């Protein structure tokens, strides 16, 4: 799900659902938009757009009319699981193998959003088994499966520089916000302080056991 001002957007396998949450304790269903592809997986809001990841591509929807999202662009890729994030100029998409999505690639794709209707591929980076990702400023955080958390300097998207890698974490999701990166691993929840990019460090771990 994603929240943009007074609306919440959720994705199912094939639909985008819109809820009015102006009354926080009494949300109301507003609309359902049938997406043009099945196997939708992720949704990311950014500056009046929803970036929707599916197993076959990334879709961009405008929410200038919040109750009626309208498709503005898309970028197709080989079948694969597809987390996606974006910033002012680029979208970042990870593709991976070894899952129900039947992917054949393990990589990061960087897409230019200079023409929002026609995203174009800038560069592809090979990875091990990438999952969730996040970005804050020039730092790009990627959970690369049993390779752990990888943190890149994304000042130049055509030449990403690996700044730090934390191995020993089977990481699959990350949220970077307010100088703290919260990382979800198979064995627990980690917090990393990146307030000083030259001294990114672990500040806590909450162990989670699985029955």
mmCIF file of C-alpha atoms in Angstrom:
data_model
loop_
_atom_site.group_PDB
_atom_site.id
_atom_site.type_symbol
_atom_site.label_atom_id
_atom_site.label_comp_id
_atom_site.label_asym_id
_atom_site.label_seq_id
_atom_site.Cartn_x
_atom_site.Cartn_y
_atom_site.Cartn_z
ATOM 1 C CA UNK A 1 0.000 0.000 0.000
ATOM 2 C CA UNK A 2 0.969 3.663 -0.327
ATOM 3 C CA UNK A 3 -0.424 6.888 1.137
ATOM 4 C CA UNK A 4 -0.561 10.181 -0.758
ATOM 5 C CA UNK A 5 -2.066 13.023 1.273
ATOM 6 C CA UNK A 6 -5.668 11.976 2.073
ATOM 7 C CA UNK A 7 -5.733 8.824 -0.043
ATOM 8 C CA UNK A 8 -4.407 5.312 0.399
ATOM 9 C CA UNK A 9 -3.661 3.098 -2.596
ATOM 10 C CA UNK A 10 -3.406 -0.673 -2.373
ATOM 11 C CA UNK A 11 -2.524 -3.203 -5.049
ATOM 12 C CA UNK A 12 -3.869 -6.712 -5.434
ATOM 13 C CA UNK A 13 -2.776 -9.203 -8.055
ATOM 14 C CA UNK A 14 -4.463 -7.181 -10.785
ATOM 15 C CA UNK A 15 -6.166 -4.082 -9.323
ATOM 16 C CA UNK A 16 -5.336 -0.701 -7.852
ATOM 17 C CA UNK A 17 -7.747 0.194 -5.040
ATOM 18 C CA UNK A 18 -8.326 3.744 -3.829
ATOM 19 C CA UNK A 19 -9.447 4.663 -0.300
ATOM 20 C CA UNK A 20 -10.325 8.099 1.070
ATOM 21 C CA UNK A 21 -8.672 8.362 4.509
ATOM 22 C CA UNK A 22 -9.616 11.967 5.249
ATOM 23 C CA UNK A 23 -11.425 10.558 8.270
ATOM 24 C CA UNK A 24 -8.649 8.407 9.659
ATOM 25 C CA UNK A 25 -10.942 6.362 11.861
ATOM 26 C CA UNK A 26 -13.561 5.917 9.158
ATOM 27 C CA UNK A 27 -11.828 5.355 5.783
ATOM 28 C CA UNK A 28 -14.044 4.837 2.751
ATOM 29 C CA UNK A 29 -13.527 2.923 -0.484
ATOM 30 C CA UNK A 30 -13.451 5.315 -3.450
ATOM 31 C CA UNK A 31 -12.515 3.441 -6.602
ATOM 32 C CA UNK A 32 -10.978 0.363 -8.182
ATOM 33 C CA UNK A 33 -8.729 0.647 -11.245
ATOM 34 C CA UNK A 34 -8.084 -2.500 -13.264
ATOM 35 C CA UNK A 35 -4.393 -2.645 -14.086
ATOM 36 C CA UNK A 36 -3.375 -3.776 -17.541
ATOM 37 C CA UNK A 37 -1.279 -6.646 -16.310
ATOM 38 C CA UNK A 38 -1.521 -9.362 -13.681
ATOM 39 C CA UNK A 39 1.002 -10.313 -10.993
ATOM 40 C CA UNK A 40 1.323 -6.849 -9.472
ATOM 41 C CA UNK A 41 3.759 -6.836 -6.561
ATOM 42 C CA UNK A 42 4.827 -3.427 -5.287
ATOM 43 C CA UNK A 43 3.735 0.207 -5.180
ATOM 44 C CA UNK A 44 5.850 3.302 -4.526
ATOM 45 C CA UNK A 45 4.508 6.895 -4.393
ATOM 46 C CA UNK A 46 6.603 9.853 -5.513
ATOM 47 C CA UNK A 47 5.654 13.417 -6.475
ATOM 48 C CA UNK A 48 2.172 12.846 -7.811
ATOM 49 C CA UNK A 49 2.871 9.423 -9.299
ATOM 50 C CA UNK A 50 2.543 5.793 -8.310
ATOM 51 C CA UNK A 51 5.308 3.464 -9.471
ATOM 52 C CA UNK A 52 3.812 -0.020 -9.678
ATOM 53 C CA UNK A 53 6.035 -3.064 -10.068
ATOM 54 C CA UNK A 54 4.752 -6.252 -11.685
ATOM 55 C CA UNK A 55 6.408 -9.462 -12.780
ATOM 56 C CA UNK A 56 6.717 -8.186 -16.344
ATOM 57 C CA UNK A 57 7.367 -4.473 -15.963
ATOM 58 C CA UNK A 58 7.028 -1.136 -14.172
ATOM 59 C CA UNK A 59 3.909 1.002 -14.577
ATOM 60 C CA UNK A 60 3.523 4.717 -13.811
ATOM 61 C CA UNK A 61 0.172 6.179 -12.772
ATOM 62 C CA UNK A 62 -0.614 9.849 -12.202
ATOM 63 C CA UNK A 63 -2.688 10.743 -9.147
ATOM 64 C CA UNK A 64 -3.289 14.374 -10.100
ATOM 65 C CA UNK A 65 -6.924 13.329 -9.696
ATOM 66 C CA UNK A 66 -6.415 11.253 -6.535
ATOM 67 C CA UNK A 67 -9.609 9.231 -6.872
ATOM 68 C CA UNK A 68 -8.909 8.253 -10.462
ATOM 69 C CA UNK A 69 -5.288 7.220 -11.092
ATOM 70 C CA UNK A 70 -4.390 7.368 -14.798
ATOM 71 C CA UNK A 71 -1.656 5.379 -16.495
ATOM 72 C CA UNK A 72 1.087 7.576 -17.940
ATOM 73 C CA UNK A 73 3.916 5.231 -18.838
ATOM 74 C CA UNK A 74 5.483 1.807 -18.523
ATOM 75 C CA UNK A 75 8.745 -0.083 -18.929
ATOM 76 C CA UNK A 76 8.714 -3.802 -19.772
ATOM 77 C CA UNK A 77 11.309 -6.334 -18.627
ATOM 78 C CA UNK A 78 11.759 -10.097 -18.574
ATOM 79 C CA UNK A 79 9.480 -11.964 -16.189
ATOM 80 C CA UNK A 80 10.770 -11.532 -12.660
ATOM 81 C CA UNK A 81 9.858 -10.226 -9.210
ATOM 82 C CA UNK A 82 10.105 -6.463 -9.362
ATOM 83 C CA UNK A 83 10.543 -4.098 -6.388
ATOM 84 C CA UNK A 84 10.759 -0.472 -7.564
ATOM 85 C CA UNK A 85 11.589 2.959 -6.073
ATOM 86 C CA UNK A 86 12.147 6.383 -7.634
ATOM 87 C CA UNK A 87 13.630 9.828 -7.106
ATOM 88 C CA UNK A 88 13.382 13.088 -9.054
ATOM 89 C CA UNK A 89 15.050 11.760 -12.184
ATOM 90 C CA UNK A 90 15.327 7.966 -12.055
ATOM 91 C CA UNK A 91 13.524 4.776 -11.133
ATOM 92 C CA UNK A 92 15.430 1.836 -9.650
ATOM 93 C CA UNK A 93 14.193 -1.702 -10.275
ATOM 94 C CA UNK A 94 15.607 -4.975 -8.923
ATOM 95 C CA UNK A 95 15.016 -8.295 -10.706
ATOM 96 C CA UNK A 96 15.826 -11.684 -9.236
ATOM 97 C CA UNK A 97 15.700 -15.429 -9.735
ATOM 98 C CA UNK A 98 14.833 -18.277 -7.375
ATOM 99 C CA UNK A 99 11.212 -17.471 -6.629
ATOM 100 C CA UNK A 100 7.648 -17.979 -7.805
ATOM 101 C CA UNK A 101 8.133 -15.196 -10.353
ATOM 102 C CA UNK A 102 10.316 -17.516 -12.442
ATOM 103 C CA UNK A 103 12.924 -14.818 -12.965
ATOM 104 C CA UNK A 104 16.046 -15.448 -15.025
ATOM 105 C CA UNK A 105 18.076 -12.366 -14.041
ATOM 106 C CA UNK A 106 19.667 -10.965 -10.893
ATOM 107 C CA UNK A 107 20.222 -7.287 -11.531
ATOM 108 C CA UNK A 108 19.452 -3.654 -10.857
ATOM 109 C CA UNK A 109 17.980 -1.598 -13.680
ATOM 110 C CA UNK A 110 18.219 2.205 -13.563
ATOM 111 C CA UNK A 111 15.588 3.963 -15.672
ATOM 112 C CA UNK A 112 15.533 7.596 -16.767
ATOM 113 C CA UNK A 113 12.280 9.467 -16.070
ATOM 114 C CA UNK A 114 13.144 12.482 -18.226
ATOM 115 C CA UNK A 115 10.068 11.534 -20.282
ATOM 116 C CA UNK A 116 7.603 10.197 -17.735
ATOM 117 C CA UNK A 117 5.540 8.556 -20.487
ATOM 118 C CA UNK A 118 8.478 6.583 -21.842
ATOM 119 C CA UNK A 119 10.999 5.523 -19.178
ATOM 120 C CA UNK A 120 14.282 4.431 -20.733
ATOM 121 C CA UNK A 121 17.024 2.137 -19.480
ATOM 122 C CA UNK A 122 20.182 3.967 -18.393
ATOM 123 C CA UNK A 123 22.243 1.075 -17.058
ATOM 124 C CA UNK A 124 22.008 -2.475 -15.710
ATOM 125 C CA UNK A 125 24.084 -3.729 -12.770
ATOM 126 C CA UNK A 126 24.626 -7.419 -12.016
ATOM 127 C CA UNK A 127 23.777 -8.512 -8.462
ATOM 128 C CA UNK A 128 23.494 -11.814 -6.588
ATOM 129 C CA UNK A 129 19.804 -12.049 -5.612
ATOM 130 C CA UNK A 130 18.424 -8.541 -5.028
ATOM 131 C CA UNK A 131 15.207 -7.918 -3.119
ATOM 132 C CA UNK A 132 13.977 -4.657 -1.571
ATOM 133 C CA UNK A 133 15.733 -1.332 -1.993
ATOM 134 C CA UNK A 134 15.559 2.246 -0.747
ATOM 135 C CA UNK A 135 17.247 5.587 -1.424
ATOM 136 C CA UNK A 136 17.971 8.727 0.559
ATOM 137 C CA UNK A 137 19.901 11.512 -1.118
ATOM 138 C CA UNK A 138 22.838 9.979 -2.965
ATOM 139 C CA UNK A 139 22.813 6.736 -0.958
ATOM 140 C CA UNK A 140 21.180 3.690 -2.522
ATOM 141 C CA UNK A 141 20.458 0.717 -0.244
ATOM 142 C CA UNK A 142 19.931 -2.740 -1.778
ATOM 143 C CA UNK A 143 19.109 -5.985 0.019
ATOM 144 C CA UNK A 144 21.037 -8.602 -1.946
ATOM 145 C CA UNK A 145 19.811 -11.818 -0.311
ATOM 146 C CA UNK A 146 22.519 -13.783 1.483
ATOM 147 C CA UNK A 147 25.079 -11.232 0.223
ATOM 148 C CA UNK A 148 23.587 -8.904 2.823
ATOM 149 C CA UNK A 149 22.969 -5.168 2.703
ATOM 150 C CA UNK A 150 24.836 -3.186 0.047
ATOM 151 C CA UNK A 151 25.080 0.601 0.160
ATOM 152 C CA UNK A 152 26.040 2.504 -2.976
ATOM 153 C CA UNK A 153 27.027 6.056 -3.778
ATOM 154 C CA UNK A 154 24.484 6.877 -6.497
ATOM 155 C CA UNK A 155 25.748 10.371 -7.279
ATOM 156 C CA UNK A 156 26.370 9.140 -10.831
ATOM 157 C CA UNK A 157 23.750 6.511 -11.693
ATOM 158 C CA UNK A 158 25.860 5.367 -14.633
ATOM 159 C CA UNK A 159 28.718 4.527 -12.273
ATOM 160 C CA UNK A 160 27.411 3.333 -8.898
ATOM 161 C CA UNK A 161 30.126 2.969 -6.254
ATOM 162 C CA UNK A 162 29.807 0.354 -3.497
ATOM 163 C CA UNK A 163 30.504 2.206 -0.224
ATOM 164 C CA UNK A 164 29.693 -0.481 2.310
ATOM 165 C CA UNK A 165 28.523 -4.080 2.483
ATOM 166 C CA UNK A 166 27.153 -5.855 5.535
ATOM 167 C CA UNK A 167 27.446 -9.585 4.977
ATOM 168 C CA UNK A 168 25.942 -12.149 7.314
ATOM 169 C CA UNK A 169 22.446 -10.712 6.907
ATOM 170 C CA UNK A 170 20.001 -12.527 4.655
ATOM 171 C CA UNK A 171 18.308 -9.229 3.820
ATOM 172 C CA UNK A 172 15.137 -8.785 1.837
ATOM 173 C CA UNK A 173 13.703 -5.336 2.596
ATOM 174 C CA UNK A 174 14.938 -1.894 3.672
ATOM 175 C CA UNK A 175 13.497 1.532 4.470
ATOM 176 C CA UNK A 176 15.966 4.434 4.634
ATOM 177 C CA UNK A 177 14.532 7.501 6.359
ATOM 178 C CA UNK A 178 15.822 10.295 8.550
ATOM 179 C CA UNK A 179 19.377 8.859 8.593
ATOM 180 C CA UNK A 180 18.271 5.427 9.836
ATOM 181 C CA UNK A 181 18.033 2.394 7.540
ATOM 182 C CA UNK A 182 15.674 -0.290 8.848
ATOM 183 C CA UNK A 183 16.581 -3.639 7.325
ATOM 184 C CA UNK A 184 14.450 -6.771 7.462
ATOM 185 C CA UNK A 185 16.413 -10.018 7.485
ATOM 186 C CA UNK A 186 15.410 -13.622 7.934
ATOM 187 C CA UNK A 187 16.586 -13.568 11.542
ATOM 188 C CA UNK A 188 15.480 -10.134 12.657
ATOM 189 C CA UNK A 189 15.170 -6.394 12.257
ATOM 190 C CA UNK A 190 18.340 -4.305 11.943
ATOM 191 C CA UNK A 191 18.905 -0.547 12.244
ATOM 192 C CA UNK A 192 21.851 1.213 10.613
ATOM 193 C CA UNK A 193 22.859 4.817 11.246
ATOM 194 C CA UNK A 194 24.001 6.579 8.061
ATOM 195 C CA UNK A 195 24.032 10.156 9.370
ATOM 196 C CA UNK A 196 27.749 10.117 8.550
ATOM 197 C CA UNK A 197 28.139 8.370 5.168
ATOM 198 C CA UNK A 198 31.797 7.702 6.019
ATOM 199 C CA UNK A 199 30.814 5.855 9.188
ATOM 200 C CA UNK A 200 27.660 3.866 8.471
ATOM 201 C CA UNK A 201 27.185 1.475 11.355
ATOM 202 C CA UNK A 202 24.788 -0.973 13.014
ATOM 203 C CA UNK A 203 22.999 0.517 16.019
ATOM 204 C CA UNK A 204 20.572 -2.254 16.970
ATOM 205 C CA UNK A 205 19.185 -5.656 16.114
ATOM 206 C CA UNK A 206 15.868 -7.131 17.177
ATOM 207 C CA UNK A 207 16.042 -10.887 16.823
ATOM 208 C CA UNK A 208 12.920 -12.521 15.404
ATOM 209 C CA UNK A 209 12.529 -16.271 15.552
ATOM 210 C CA UNK A 210 10.417 -18.194 13.068
ATOM 211 C CA UNK A 211 8.428 -21.235 14.120
#
